[in-house]
mmCIF file of C-alpha atoms in Angstrom:
data_model
loop_
_atom_site.group_PDB
_atom_site.id
_atom_site.type_symbol
_atom_site.label_atom_id
_atom_site.label_comp_id
_atom_site.label_asym_id
_atom_site.label_seq_id
_atom_site.Cartn_x
_atom_site.Cartn_y
_atom_site.Cartn_z
ATOM 1 C CA MET Y 27 155.189 115.501 96.142
ATOM 2 C CA PHE Y 28 157.305 113.682 94.370
ATOM 3 C CA PRO Y 29 160.232 114.988 95.898
ATOM 4 C CA LEU Y 30 159.028 113.743 98.869
ATOM 5 C CA LEU Y 31 158.859 110.159 97.426
ATOM 6 C CA LEU Y 32 162.517 111.254 96.244
ATOM 7 C CA VAL Y 33 163.444 111.205 99.704
ATOM 8 C CA LEU Y 34 161.679 108.503 100.906
ATOM 9 C CA LEU Y 35 163.410 106.336 98.832
ATOM 10 C CA ALA Y 36 167.252 107.433 98.800
ATOM 11 C CA VAL Y 37 166.732 107.733 102.373
ATOM 12 C CA PRO Y 38 166.792 104.001 103.426
ATOM 13 C CA LEU Y 39 169.802 102.984 99.769
ATOM 14 C CA PHE Y 40 172.125 105.189 101.689
ATOM 15 C CA LEU Y 41 171.637 104.175 104.991
ATOM 16 C CA SER Y 42 171.881 100.578 103.944
ATOM 17 C CA ALA Y 43 174.926 101.455 101.596
ATOM 18 C CA ARG Y 44 177.181 103.058 105.022
ATOM 19 C CA LYS Y 45 176.035 99.956 106.952
ATOM 20 C CA GLN Y 46 176.967 97.593 103.838
ATOM 21 C CA LYS Y 47 180.809 99.029 103.657
ATOM 22 C CA ARG Y 48 180.666 99.880 107.430
ATOM 23 C CA ALA Y 49 180.362 95.900 107.712
ATOM 24 C CA MET Y 50 183.281 95.287 104.908
ATOM 25 C CA ALA Y 51 186.081 97.962 106.544
ATOM 26 C CA GLU Y 52 185.201 95.679 110.031
ATOM 27 C CA GLN Y 53 185.434 92.009 107.416
ATOM 28 C CA GLN Y 54 188.927 93.954 106.271
ATOM 29 C CA LYS Y 55 190.255 94.855 109.504
ATOM 30 C CA LEU Y 56 189.681 91.589 110.429
ATOM 31 C CA GLN Y 57 191.394 89.750 107.204
ATOM 32 C CA ASN Y 58 194.977 92.396 107.638
ATOM 33 C CA ASP Y 59 195.189 91.978 111.871
ATOM 34 C CA LEU Y 60 195.581 88.300 112.136
ATOM 35 C CA ALA Y 61 198.943 86.904 113.135
ATOM 36 C CA PRO Y 62 200.271 83.479 113.858
ATOM 37 C CA GLY Y 63 198.470 81.572 116.434
ATOM 38 C CA ASP Y 64 194.639 83.096 115.850
ATOM 39 C CA LYS Y 65 192.047 80.887 115.459
ATOM 40 C CA VAL Y 66 189.708 81.106 112.602
ATOM 41 C CA MET Y 67 186.202 80.090 110.754
ATOM 42 C CA THR Y 68 186.353 80.277 107.260
ATOM 43 C CA THR Y 69 183.764 80.568 104.962
ATOM 44 C CA SER Y 70 183.303 77.638 103.915
ATOM 45 C CA GLY Y 71 183.358 76.350 107.817
ATOM 46 C CA LEU Y 72 186.935 75.229 108.280
ATOM 47 C CA TYR Y 73 187.910 75.648 111.902
ATOM 48 C CA GLY Y 74 191.474 75.665 111.791
ATOM 49 C CA THR Y 75 194.799 77.970 113.608
ATOM 50 C CA VAL Y 76 196.989 80.406 111.804
ATOM 51 C CA ALA Y 77 200.421 79.364 111.130
ATOM 52 C CA ASP Y 78 201.820 81.910 108.232
ATOM 53 C CA ALA Y 79 200.324 85.515 108.217
ATOM 54 C CA SER Y 80 203.437 87.265 106.224
ATOM 55 C CA HIS Y 81 201.483 87.069 102.795
ATOM 56 C CA ASP Y 82 199.815 89.884 101.199
ATOM 57 C CA THR Y 83 196.935 87.997 99.636
ATOM 58 C CA THR Y 84 197.186 84.085 101.623
ATOM 59 C CA ILE Y 85 197.160 83.053 104.458
ATOM 60 C CA ASP Y 86 198.331 79.208 106.285
ATOM 61 C CA ILE Y 87 195.865 77.565 108.265
ATOM 62 C CA GLU Y 88 196.395 74.129 110.511
ATOM 63 C CA ILE Y 89 193.825 72.592 110.144
ATOM 64 C CA SER Y 90 195.115 69.140 111.910
ATOM 65 C CA GLU Y 91 198.715 69.568 113.746
ATOM 66 C CA GLY Y 92 201.031 68.827 111.069
ATOM 67 C CA VAL Y 93 198.515 69.807 108.865
ATOM 68 C CA VAL Y 94 198.815 73.511 106.677
ATOM 69 C CA THR Y 95 196.625 74.783 104.454
ATOM 70 C CA ARG Y 96 197.005 78.006 101.923
ATOM 71 C CA TRP Y 97 194.004 80.347 101.556
ATOM 72 C CA LEU Y 98 192.929 83.522 100.791
ATOM 73 C CA ARG Y 99 192.848 86.445 103.555
ATOM 74 C CA ALA Y 100 189.093 86.658 102.100
ATOM 75 C CA ALA Y 101 188.203 83.751 102.618
ATOM 76 C CA ILE Y 102 188.895 84.461 106.612
ATOM 77 C CA ARG Y 103 184.807 84.744 107.867
ATOM 78 C CA GLU Y 104 185.975 85.521 111.744
ATOM 79 C CA LYS Y 105 188.333 84.369 114.871
ATOM 80 C CA VAL Y 106 187.134 82.228 116.800
ATOM 81 C CA VAL Y 107 186.929 81.428 121.051
ATOM 82 C CA ASP Y 108 187.319 78.278 122.442
ATOM 83 C CA VAL Y 109 184.761 77.368 124.314
ATOM 84 C CA GLU Y 110 186.909 75.583 126.857
ATOM 85 C CA GLU Y 111 189.329 79.102 127.066
ATOM 86 C CA THR Y 112 186.338 81.097 127.821
ATOM 87 C CA ALA Y 113 185.306 78.257 130.431
ATOM 88 C CA VAL Y 114 188.229 78.038 132.103
ATOM 89 C CA GLU Y 115 188.817 82.031 131.665
ATOM 90 C CA LYS Y 116 185.539 82.003 133.701
ATOM 91 C CA ALA Y 117 186.233 79.731 136.561
ATOM 92 C CA ASP Y 118 189.626 81.353 136.907
ATOM 93 C CA ASP Y 119 187.577 84.400 137.712
ATOM 94 C CA HIS Y 120 185.126 82.989 140.512
ATOM 95 C CA GLU Y 121 188.825 81.263 142.252
ATOM 96 C CA LEU Y 122 190.115 84.635 141.920
ATOM 97 C CA GLU Y 123 186.952 86.466 143.784
ATOM 98 C CA ALA Y 124 186.709 83.938 146.418
ATOM 99 C CA GLU Y 125 190.054 83.904 147.195
ATOM 100 C CA PRO Y 126 191.602 86.679 146.339
ATOM 101 C CA ALA Y 127 195.292 86.401 148.663
ATOM 102 C CA THR Y 128 195.922 82.543 146.683
ATOM 103 C CA THR Y 129 197.662 83.818 142.881
ATOM 104 C CA THR Y 130 197.691 80.668 140.318
ATOM 105 C CA THR Y 131 200.547 80.969 137.342
ATOM 106 C CA THR Y 132 199.559 79.114 134.350
ATOM 107 C CA THR Y 133 201.815 78.146 131.742
ATOM 108 C CA VAL Y 134 201.307 78.976 127.494
ATOM 109 C CA ALA Y 135 202.871 75.687 125.756
ATOM 110 C CA GLU Y 136 203.748 77.486 122.347
ATOM 111 C CA PRO Y 137 202.186 75.863 119.162
ATOM 112 C CA ALA Y 138 203.995 73.955 117.426
ATOM 113 C CA THR Y 139 205.613 75.129 114.164
ATOM 114 C CA ALA Y 140 204.112 73.094 110.942
ATOM 115 C CA GLN Y 141 205.545 72.793 108.163
ATOM 116 C CA VAL Y 142 203.654 73.921 104.096
ATOM 117 C CA ALA Y 143 203.755 71.850 101.281
ATOM 118 C CA GLU Y 144 204.694 73.284 98.106
ATOM 119 C CA PRO Y 145 202.267 73.769 95.373
ATOM 120 C CA LEU Y 146 201.284 71.390 92.837
ATOM 121 C CA ASP Y 147 202.620 71.738 90.001
ATOM 122 C CA HIS Y 148 199.378 72.053 87.371
ATOM 123 C CA ASN Y 149 201.518 71.731 83.888
ATOM 124 C CA ALA Y 150 203.600 69.450 84.539
ATOM 125 C CA LYS Y 151 202.879 66.441 82.086
ATOM 126 C CA LYS Y 152 201.985 62.995 83.836
#
């Protein structure tokens, strides 16, 4: 009876540890695969566009036109897809199904290059 009780307690513990490990691996992969132009949401709920992802531990996010902030990569919760982009893609799919002979071309504007401000020197005397 005692070994059965140990098995009943150990199996859920083992399964939850595997699930957590898998979720952490997915989050790490997401944070390492970020590239300029990706739209992201931080853990604090801030939405922005990746401006620079060349640093190992930090990432620059453009939160408004010309406003770039530096974040730890660990602060990125997820990549987001604009609702407008999804609606346009669905509309294009329906148009293509209705008129197969018609081809449409869209041009993608390159994102503006934002300037990154230098970090503040907190040790400077006032």
